[in-house]
Tab-separated table of C-alpha atoms in Angstrom:
chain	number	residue	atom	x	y	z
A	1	UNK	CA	103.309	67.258	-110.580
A	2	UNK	CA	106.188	67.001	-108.377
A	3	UNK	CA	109.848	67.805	-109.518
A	4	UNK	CA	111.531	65.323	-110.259
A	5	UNK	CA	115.599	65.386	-111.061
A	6	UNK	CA	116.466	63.125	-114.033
A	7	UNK	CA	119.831	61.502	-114.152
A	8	UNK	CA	121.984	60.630	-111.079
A	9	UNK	CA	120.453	61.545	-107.654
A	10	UNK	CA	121.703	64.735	-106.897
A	11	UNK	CA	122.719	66.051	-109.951
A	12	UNK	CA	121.710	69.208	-110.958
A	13	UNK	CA	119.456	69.458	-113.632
A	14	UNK	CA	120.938	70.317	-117.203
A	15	UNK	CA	119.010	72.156	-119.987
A	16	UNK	CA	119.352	68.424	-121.821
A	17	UNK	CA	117.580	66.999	-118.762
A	18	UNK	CA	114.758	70.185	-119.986
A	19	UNK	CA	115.097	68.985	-123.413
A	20	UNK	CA	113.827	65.823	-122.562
A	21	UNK	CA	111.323	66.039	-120.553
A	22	UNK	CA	109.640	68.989	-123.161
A	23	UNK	CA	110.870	66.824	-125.765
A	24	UNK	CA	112.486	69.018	-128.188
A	25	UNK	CA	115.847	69.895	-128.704
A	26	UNK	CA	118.462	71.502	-126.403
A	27	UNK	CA	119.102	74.576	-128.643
A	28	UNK	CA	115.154	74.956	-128.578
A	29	UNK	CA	115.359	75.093	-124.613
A	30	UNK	CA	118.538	77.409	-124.811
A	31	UNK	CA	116.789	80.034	-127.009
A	32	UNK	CA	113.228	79.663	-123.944
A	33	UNK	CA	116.004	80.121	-121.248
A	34	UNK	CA	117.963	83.221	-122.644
A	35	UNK	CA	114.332	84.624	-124.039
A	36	UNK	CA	115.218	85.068	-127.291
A	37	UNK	CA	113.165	84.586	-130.203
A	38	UNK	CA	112.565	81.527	-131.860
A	39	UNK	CA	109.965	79.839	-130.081
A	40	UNK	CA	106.490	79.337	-130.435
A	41	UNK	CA	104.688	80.727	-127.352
A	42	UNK	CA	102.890	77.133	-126.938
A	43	UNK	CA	106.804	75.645	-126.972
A	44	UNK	CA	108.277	78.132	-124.705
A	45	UNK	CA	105.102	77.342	-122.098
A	46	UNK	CA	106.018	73.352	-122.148
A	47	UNK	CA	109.397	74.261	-121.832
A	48	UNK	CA	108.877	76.113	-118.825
A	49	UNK	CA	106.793	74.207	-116.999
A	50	UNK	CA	109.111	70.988	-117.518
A	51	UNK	CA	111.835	73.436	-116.119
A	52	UNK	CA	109.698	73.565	-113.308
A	53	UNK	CA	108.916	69.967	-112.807
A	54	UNK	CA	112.086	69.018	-112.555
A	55	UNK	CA	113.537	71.807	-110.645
A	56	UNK	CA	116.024	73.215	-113.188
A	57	UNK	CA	117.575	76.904	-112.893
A	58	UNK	CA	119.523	78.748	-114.994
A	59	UNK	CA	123.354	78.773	-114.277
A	60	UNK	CA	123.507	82.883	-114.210
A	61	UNK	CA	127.085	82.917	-113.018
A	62	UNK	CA	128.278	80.618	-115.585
A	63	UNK	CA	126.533	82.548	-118.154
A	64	UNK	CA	128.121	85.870	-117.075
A	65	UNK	CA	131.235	84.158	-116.809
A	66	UNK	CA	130.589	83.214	-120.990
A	67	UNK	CA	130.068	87.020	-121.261
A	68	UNK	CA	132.998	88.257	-119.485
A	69	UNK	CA	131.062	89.732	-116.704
A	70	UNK	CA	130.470	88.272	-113.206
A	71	UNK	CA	128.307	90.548	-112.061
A	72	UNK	CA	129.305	90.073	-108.802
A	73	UNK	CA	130.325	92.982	-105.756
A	74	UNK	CA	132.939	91.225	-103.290
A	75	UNK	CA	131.947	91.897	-99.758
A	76	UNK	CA	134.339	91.497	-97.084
A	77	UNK	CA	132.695	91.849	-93.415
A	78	UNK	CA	133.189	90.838	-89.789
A	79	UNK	CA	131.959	87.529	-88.403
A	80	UNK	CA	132.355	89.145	-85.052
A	81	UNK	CA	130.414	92.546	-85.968
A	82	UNK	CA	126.763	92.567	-85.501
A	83	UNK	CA	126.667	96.075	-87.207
A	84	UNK	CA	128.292	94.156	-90.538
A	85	UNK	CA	125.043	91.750	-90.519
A	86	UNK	CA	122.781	95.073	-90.628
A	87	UNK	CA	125.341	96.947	-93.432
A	88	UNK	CA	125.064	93.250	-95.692
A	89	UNK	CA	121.279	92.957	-95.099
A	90	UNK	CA	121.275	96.514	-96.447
A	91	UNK	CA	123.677	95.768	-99.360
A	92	UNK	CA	120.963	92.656	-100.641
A	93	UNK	CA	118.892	95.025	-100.460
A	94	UNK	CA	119.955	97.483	-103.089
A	95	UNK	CA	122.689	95.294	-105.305
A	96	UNK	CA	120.262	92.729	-106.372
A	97	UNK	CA	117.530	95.175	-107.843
A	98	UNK	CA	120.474	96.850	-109.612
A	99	UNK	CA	121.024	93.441	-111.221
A	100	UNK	CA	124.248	92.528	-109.304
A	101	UNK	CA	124.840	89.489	-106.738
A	102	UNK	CA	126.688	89.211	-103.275
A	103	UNK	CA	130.006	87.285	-102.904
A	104	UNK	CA	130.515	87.366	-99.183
A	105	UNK	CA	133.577	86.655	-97.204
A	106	UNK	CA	134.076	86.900	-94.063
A	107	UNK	CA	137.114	88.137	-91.778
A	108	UNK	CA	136.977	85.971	-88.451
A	109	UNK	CA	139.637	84.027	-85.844
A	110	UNK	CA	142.161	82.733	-88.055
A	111	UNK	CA	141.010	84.523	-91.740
A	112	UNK	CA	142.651	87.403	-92.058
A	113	UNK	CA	141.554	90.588	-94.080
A	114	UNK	CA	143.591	89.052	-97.196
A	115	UNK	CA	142.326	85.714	-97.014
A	116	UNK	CA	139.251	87.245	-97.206
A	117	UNK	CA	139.730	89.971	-100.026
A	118	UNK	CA	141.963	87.105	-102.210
A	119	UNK	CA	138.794	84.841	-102.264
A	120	UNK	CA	136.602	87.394	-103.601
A	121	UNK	CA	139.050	88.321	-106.111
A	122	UNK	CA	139.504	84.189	-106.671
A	123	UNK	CA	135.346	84.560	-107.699
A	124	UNK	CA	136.102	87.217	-110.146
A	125	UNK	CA	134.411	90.129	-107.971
A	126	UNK	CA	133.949	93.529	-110.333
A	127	UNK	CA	134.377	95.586	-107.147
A	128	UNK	CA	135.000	95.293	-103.445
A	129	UNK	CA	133.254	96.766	-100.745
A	130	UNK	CA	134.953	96.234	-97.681
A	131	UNK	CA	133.099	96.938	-94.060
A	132	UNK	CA	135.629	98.386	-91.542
A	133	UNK	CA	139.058	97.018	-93.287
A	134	UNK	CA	141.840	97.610	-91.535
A	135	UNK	CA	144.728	96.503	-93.822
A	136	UNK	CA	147.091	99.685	-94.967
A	137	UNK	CA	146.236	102.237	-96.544
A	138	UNK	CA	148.781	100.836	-99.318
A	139	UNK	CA	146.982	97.195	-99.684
A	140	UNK	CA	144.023	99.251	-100.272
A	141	UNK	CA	145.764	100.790	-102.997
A	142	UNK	CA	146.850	97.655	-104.486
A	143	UNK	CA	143.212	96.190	-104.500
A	144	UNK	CA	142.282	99.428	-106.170
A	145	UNK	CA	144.624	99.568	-108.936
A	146	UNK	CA	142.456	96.135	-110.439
A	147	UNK	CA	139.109	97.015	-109.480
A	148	UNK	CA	136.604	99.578	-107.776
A	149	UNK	CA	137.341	99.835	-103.855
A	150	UNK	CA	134.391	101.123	-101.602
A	151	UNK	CA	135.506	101.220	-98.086
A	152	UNK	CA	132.640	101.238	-95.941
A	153	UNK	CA	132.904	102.887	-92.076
A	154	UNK	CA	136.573	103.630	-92.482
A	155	UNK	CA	138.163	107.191	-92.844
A	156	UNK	CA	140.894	107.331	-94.903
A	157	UNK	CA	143.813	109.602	-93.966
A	158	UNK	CA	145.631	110.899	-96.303
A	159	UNK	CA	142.618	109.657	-99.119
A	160	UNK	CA	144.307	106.825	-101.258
A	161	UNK	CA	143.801	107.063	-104.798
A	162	UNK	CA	141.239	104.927	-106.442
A	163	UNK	CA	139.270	104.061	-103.153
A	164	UNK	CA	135.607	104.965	-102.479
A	165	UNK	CA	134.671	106.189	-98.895
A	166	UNK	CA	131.629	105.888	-97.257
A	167	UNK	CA	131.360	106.471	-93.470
A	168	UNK	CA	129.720	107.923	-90.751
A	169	UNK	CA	130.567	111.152	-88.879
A	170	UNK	CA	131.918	109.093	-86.037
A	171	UNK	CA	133.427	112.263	-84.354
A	172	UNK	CA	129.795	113.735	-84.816
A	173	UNK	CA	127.924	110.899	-82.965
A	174	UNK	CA	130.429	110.942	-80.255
A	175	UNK	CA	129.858	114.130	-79.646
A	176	UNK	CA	125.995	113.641	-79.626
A	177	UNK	CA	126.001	110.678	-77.020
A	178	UNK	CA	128.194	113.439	-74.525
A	179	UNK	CA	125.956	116.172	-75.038
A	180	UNK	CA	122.712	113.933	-74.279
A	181	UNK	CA	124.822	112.450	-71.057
A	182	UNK	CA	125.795	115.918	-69.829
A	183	UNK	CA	122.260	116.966	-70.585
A	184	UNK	CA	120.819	114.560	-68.156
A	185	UNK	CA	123.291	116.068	-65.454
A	186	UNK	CA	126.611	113.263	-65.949
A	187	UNK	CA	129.586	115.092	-65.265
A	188	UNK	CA	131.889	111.941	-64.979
A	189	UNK	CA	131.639	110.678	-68.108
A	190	UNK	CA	134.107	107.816	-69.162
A	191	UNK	CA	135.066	106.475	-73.078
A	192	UNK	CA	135.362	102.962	-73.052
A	193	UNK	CA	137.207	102.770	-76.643
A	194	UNK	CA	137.569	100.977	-79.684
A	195	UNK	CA	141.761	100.910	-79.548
A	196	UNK	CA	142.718	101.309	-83.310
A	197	UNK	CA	139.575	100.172	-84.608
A	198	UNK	CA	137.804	101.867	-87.516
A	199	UNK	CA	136.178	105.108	-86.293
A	200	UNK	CA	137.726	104.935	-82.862
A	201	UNK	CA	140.085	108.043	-83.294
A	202	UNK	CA	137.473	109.785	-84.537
A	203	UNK	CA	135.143	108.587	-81.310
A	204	UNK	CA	138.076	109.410	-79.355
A	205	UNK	CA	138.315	112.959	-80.793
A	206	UNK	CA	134.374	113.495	-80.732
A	207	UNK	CA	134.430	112.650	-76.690
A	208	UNK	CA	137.278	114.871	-75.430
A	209	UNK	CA	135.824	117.996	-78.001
A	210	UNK	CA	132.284	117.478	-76.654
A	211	UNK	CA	133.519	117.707	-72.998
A	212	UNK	CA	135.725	120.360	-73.378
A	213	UNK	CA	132.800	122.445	-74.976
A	214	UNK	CA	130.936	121.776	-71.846
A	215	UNK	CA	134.255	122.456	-69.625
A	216	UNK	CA	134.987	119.194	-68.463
A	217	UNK	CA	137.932	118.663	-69.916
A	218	UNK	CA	140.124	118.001	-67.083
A	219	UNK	CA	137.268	115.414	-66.563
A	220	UNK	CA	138.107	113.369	-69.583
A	221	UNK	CA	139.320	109.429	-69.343
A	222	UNK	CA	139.543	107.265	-71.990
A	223	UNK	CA	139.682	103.488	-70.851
A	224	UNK	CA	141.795	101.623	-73.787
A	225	UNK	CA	139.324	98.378	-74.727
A	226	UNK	CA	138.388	97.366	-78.283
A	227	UNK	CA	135.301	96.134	-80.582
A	228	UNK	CA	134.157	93.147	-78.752
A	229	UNK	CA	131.887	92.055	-75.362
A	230	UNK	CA	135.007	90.637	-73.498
A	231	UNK	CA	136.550	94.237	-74.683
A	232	UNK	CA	134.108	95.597	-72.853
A	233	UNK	CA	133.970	93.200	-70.114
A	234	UNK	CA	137.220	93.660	-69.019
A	235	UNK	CA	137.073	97.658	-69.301
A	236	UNK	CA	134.257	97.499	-67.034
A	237	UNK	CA	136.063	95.215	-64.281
A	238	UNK	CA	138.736	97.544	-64.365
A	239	UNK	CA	136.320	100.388	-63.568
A	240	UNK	CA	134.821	98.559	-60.810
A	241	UNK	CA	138.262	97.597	-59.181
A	242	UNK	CA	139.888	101.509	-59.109
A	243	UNK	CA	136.303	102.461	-56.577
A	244	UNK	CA	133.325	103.921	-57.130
A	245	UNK	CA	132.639	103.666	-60.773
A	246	UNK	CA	131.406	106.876	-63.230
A	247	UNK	CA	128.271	108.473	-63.702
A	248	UNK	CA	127.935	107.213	-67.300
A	249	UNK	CA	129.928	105.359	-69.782
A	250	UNK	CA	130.034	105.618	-73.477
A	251	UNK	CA	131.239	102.295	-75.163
A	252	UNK	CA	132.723	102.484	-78.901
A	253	UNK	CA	130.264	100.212	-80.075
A	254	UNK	CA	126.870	98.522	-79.012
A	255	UNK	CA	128.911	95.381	-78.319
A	256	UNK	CA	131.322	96.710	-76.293
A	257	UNK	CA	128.377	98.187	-74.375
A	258	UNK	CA	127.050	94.620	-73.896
A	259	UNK	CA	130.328	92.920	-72.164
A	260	UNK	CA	129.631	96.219	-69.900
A	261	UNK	CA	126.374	96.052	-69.452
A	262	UNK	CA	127.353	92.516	-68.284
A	263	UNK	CA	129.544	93.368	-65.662
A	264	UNK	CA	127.338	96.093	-63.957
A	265	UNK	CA	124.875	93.336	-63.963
A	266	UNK	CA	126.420	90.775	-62.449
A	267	UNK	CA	128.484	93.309	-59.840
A	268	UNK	CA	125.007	94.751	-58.517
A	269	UNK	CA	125.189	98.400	-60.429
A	270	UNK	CA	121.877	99.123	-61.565
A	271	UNK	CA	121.516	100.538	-64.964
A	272	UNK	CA	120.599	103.602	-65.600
A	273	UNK	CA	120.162	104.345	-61.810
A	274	UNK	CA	123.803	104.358	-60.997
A	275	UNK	CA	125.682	103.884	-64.307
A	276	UNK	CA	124.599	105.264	-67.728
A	277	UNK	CA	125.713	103.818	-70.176
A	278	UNK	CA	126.011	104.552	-74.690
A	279	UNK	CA	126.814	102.671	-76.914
A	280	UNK	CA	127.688	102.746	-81.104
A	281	UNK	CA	126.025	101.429	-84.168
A	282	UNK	CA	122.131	100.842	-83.297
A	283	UNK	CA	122.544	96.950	-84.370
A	284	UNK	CA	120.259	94.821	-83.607
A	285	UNK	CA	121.694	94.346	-80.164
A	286	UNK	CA	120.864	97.088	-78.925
A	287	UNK	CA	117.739	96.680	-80.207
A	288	UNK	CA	116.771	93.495	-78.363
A	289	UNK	CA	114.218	94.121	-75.565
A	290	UNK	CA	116.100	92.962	-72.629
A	291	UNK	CA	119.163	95.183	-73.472
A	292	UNK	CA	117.582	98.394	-75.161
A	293	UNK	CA	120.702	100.385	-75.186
A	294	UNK	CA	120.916	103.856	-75.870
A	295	UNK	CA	123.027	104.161	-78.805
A	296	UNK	CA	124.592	106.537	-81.571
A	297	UNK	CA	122.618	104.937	-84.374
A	298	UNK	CA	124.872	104.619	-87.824
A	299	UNK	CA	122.529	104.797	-90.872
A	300	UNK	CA	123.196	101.504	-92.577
A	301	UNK	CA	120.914	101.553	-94.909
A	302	UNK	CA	121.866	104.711	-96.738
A	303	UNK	CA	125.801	103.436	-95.828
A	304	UNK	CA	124.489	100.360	-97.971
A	305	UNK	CA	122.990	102.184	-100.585
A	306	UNK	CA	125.685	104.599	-101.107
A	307	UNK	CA	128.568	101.718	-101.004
A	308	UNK	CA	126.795	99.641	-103.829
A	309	UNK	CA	125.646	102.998	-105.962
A	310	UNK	CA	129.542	104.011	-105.533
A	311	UNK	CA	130.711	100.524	-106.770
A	312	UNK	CA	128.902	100.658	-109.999
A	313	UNK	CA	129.358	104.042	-110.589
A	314	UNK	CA	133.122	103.416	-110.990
A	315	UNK	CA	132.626	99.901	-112.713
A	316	UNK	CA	130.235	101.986	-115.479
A	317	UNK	CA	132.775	104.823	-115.600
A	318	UNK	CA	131.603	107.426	-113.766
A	319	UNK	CA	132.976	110.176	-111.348
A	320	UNK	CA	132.820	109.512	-107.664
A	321	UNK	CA	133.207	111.597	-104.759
A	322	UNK	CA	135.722	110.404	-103.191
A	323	UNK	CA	134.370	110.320	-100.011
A	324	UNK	CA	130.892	110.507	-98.887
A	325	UNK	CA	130.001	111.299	-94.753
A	326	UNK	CA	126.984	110.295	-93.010
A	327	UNK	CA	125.345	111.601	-90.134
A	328	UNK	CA	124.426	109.347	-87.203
A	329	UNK	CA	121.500	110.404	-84.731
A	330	UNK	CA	121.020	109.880	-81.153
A	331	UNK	CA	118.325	106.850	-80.280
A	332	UNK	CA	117.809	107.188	-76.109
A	333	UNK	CA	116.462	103.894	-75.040
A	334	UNK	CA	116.216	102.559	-71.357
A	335	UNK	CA	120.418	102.720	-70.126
A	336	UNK	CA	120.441	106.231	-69.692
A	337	UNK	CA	118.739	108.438	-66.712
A	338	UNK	CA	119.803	111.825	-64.592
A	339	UNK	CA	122.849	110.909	-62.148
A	340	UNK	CA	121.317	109.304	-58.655
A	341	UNK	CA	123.171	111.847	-57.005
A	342	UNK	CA	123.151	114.490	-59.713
A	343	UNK	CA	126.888	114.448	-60.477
């Protein structure tokens, strides 16, 4: 049989609407729902299946709200990140078999980092986990001092008290993408960074240590940019316009790789034979076929796992860390290739 809603169209169905379509009593349907004894197995089946039929679910958030508990982990993200999209897939992934829900809200043109964190605490979050905030260290704090704090793919310096860490080793991976680019015989080797981004001091730092291992530091140039295409975009015009562009390019993340990629397209620079090019994250976007970027890949699913295991942790009382570092790994795809002219 079909569902069918009783009541006004479009209401959502009530455990009376249940009640009367099993015909028995509302209490009856309340102790089927919660699964408590007190119901004959033949009752609880008719009760069920009318559920069913007329498309009724259980209100779990109002329930938990009854109990005191929500249940719920606050996620704050970028609308503009791609690598957010692969860090929330991740955190699904592990929060719901734990028995907790999502609240997502996202930081975007005109909603700010505390627009965003006020609305989760407005849905009665238990703990935030915050991708890549960048509100001070002493808003942090405050959050902190009401509920668990996991900041994801942020390093935190000096640590602030109260707040969960989990990053990558984003001096580590910048380091990596050099060595492979010096490896294929790049000596002119340009940053194209992330400005005060997340993670970009640290990129910063990897990228001038790894070519002053290799003695090219007086070879150095960081080009300021940001997170985003245009970011990149506009880097890579500037490049074009002072001559003959570098060897290779590493880009602070996979999108800012993209608006470069972009440029060198549309200017006639082939990629890899003329420019190499890096980029950050391994999001899907570099993943895409017509792109395939080489990238320093960010582990988001053990980044997710660790961010929701730290959250309940604290909320059950537990010691934490403090800070917890991942390691990225190199994934060479089709934008890199020995120099044209081996320089």
């Amino acid at each position: 049989m079909p569902p069918t809603t009783p009541g006004p169209r479009g209401r959502r169905p009530t455990l009376a609407d249940v009640a009367a379509r099993a015909e028995v009593s509302t209490a009856l349907v309340s102790i089927v729902m919660r699964g408590a004894k007190g119901a004959g197995e033949a009752t609880r089946e008719r009760v069920l299946r009318a559920a069913r039929e007329i498309g009724y679910r259980p209100d779990t958030r109002a329930r938990l709200l009854r109990s005191h508990r929500s249940r719920l982990l606050g996620v704050q993200f970028g609308l503009q990140q791609p690598f957010h999209a692969d860090l929330v897939e991740g955190l699904y992934a592990v929060a719901e078999p734990a028995g907790y829900q999502l609240a997502l809200s996202a930081v975007a043109a005109g909603r700010g980092e505390e627009r965003a964190a006020q609305s989760l605490l407005d849905d009665r979050c238990e703990a935030l986990i915050l991708l890549g905030p960048q509100a001070p260290a002493a808003r942090l704090a405050e959050l902190s001092a009401g509920l668990p704090v996991v900041s994801v793919a942020r390093r935190l310096r000096p640590a602030v008290a109260g707040v969960e860490v989990v990053r990558t080793a984003d001096d580590e991976g910048a380091r990596r993408a050099v060595d492979h680019l010096v490896g294929l015989g790049h000596r002119d080797i340009v940053h194209v960074d992330g400005g005060r981004a997340p993670g970009a001091a640290d990129r910063r730092r990897g990228y001038r240590t790894a070519l002053r291992r290799h003695g090219l530091a007086e070879r150095a140039r960081v080009v300021a940019a940001g997170t985003g295409e245009e970011d990149g975009a506009r880097a890579a015009r500037g490049l074009l316009a002072d001559g003959p562009p570098p060897t290779a390019v590493l880009a602070f993340n996979d999108d800012c790789a993209s608006g470069i990629l972009d440029v060198l397209l549309r200017a006639g620079v082939r990629v890899p034979d003329e420019v190499s090019v890096v980029g950050f994250d391994d999001s899907r976007l570099a993943r895409l076929a017509h792109i395939d970027l080489t990238t320093v890949a960010q582990d988001a699913a053990r980044l997710a796992d660790l961010a929701v295991g730290r959250a309940i942790a604290r909320l059950e009382g537990e010691e934490t860390p403090g800070e917890t570092v991942v390691a990225p790994r190199l994934v060479v795809r089709g934008t890199t290739a020995p120099p044209r002219d081996g320089s």
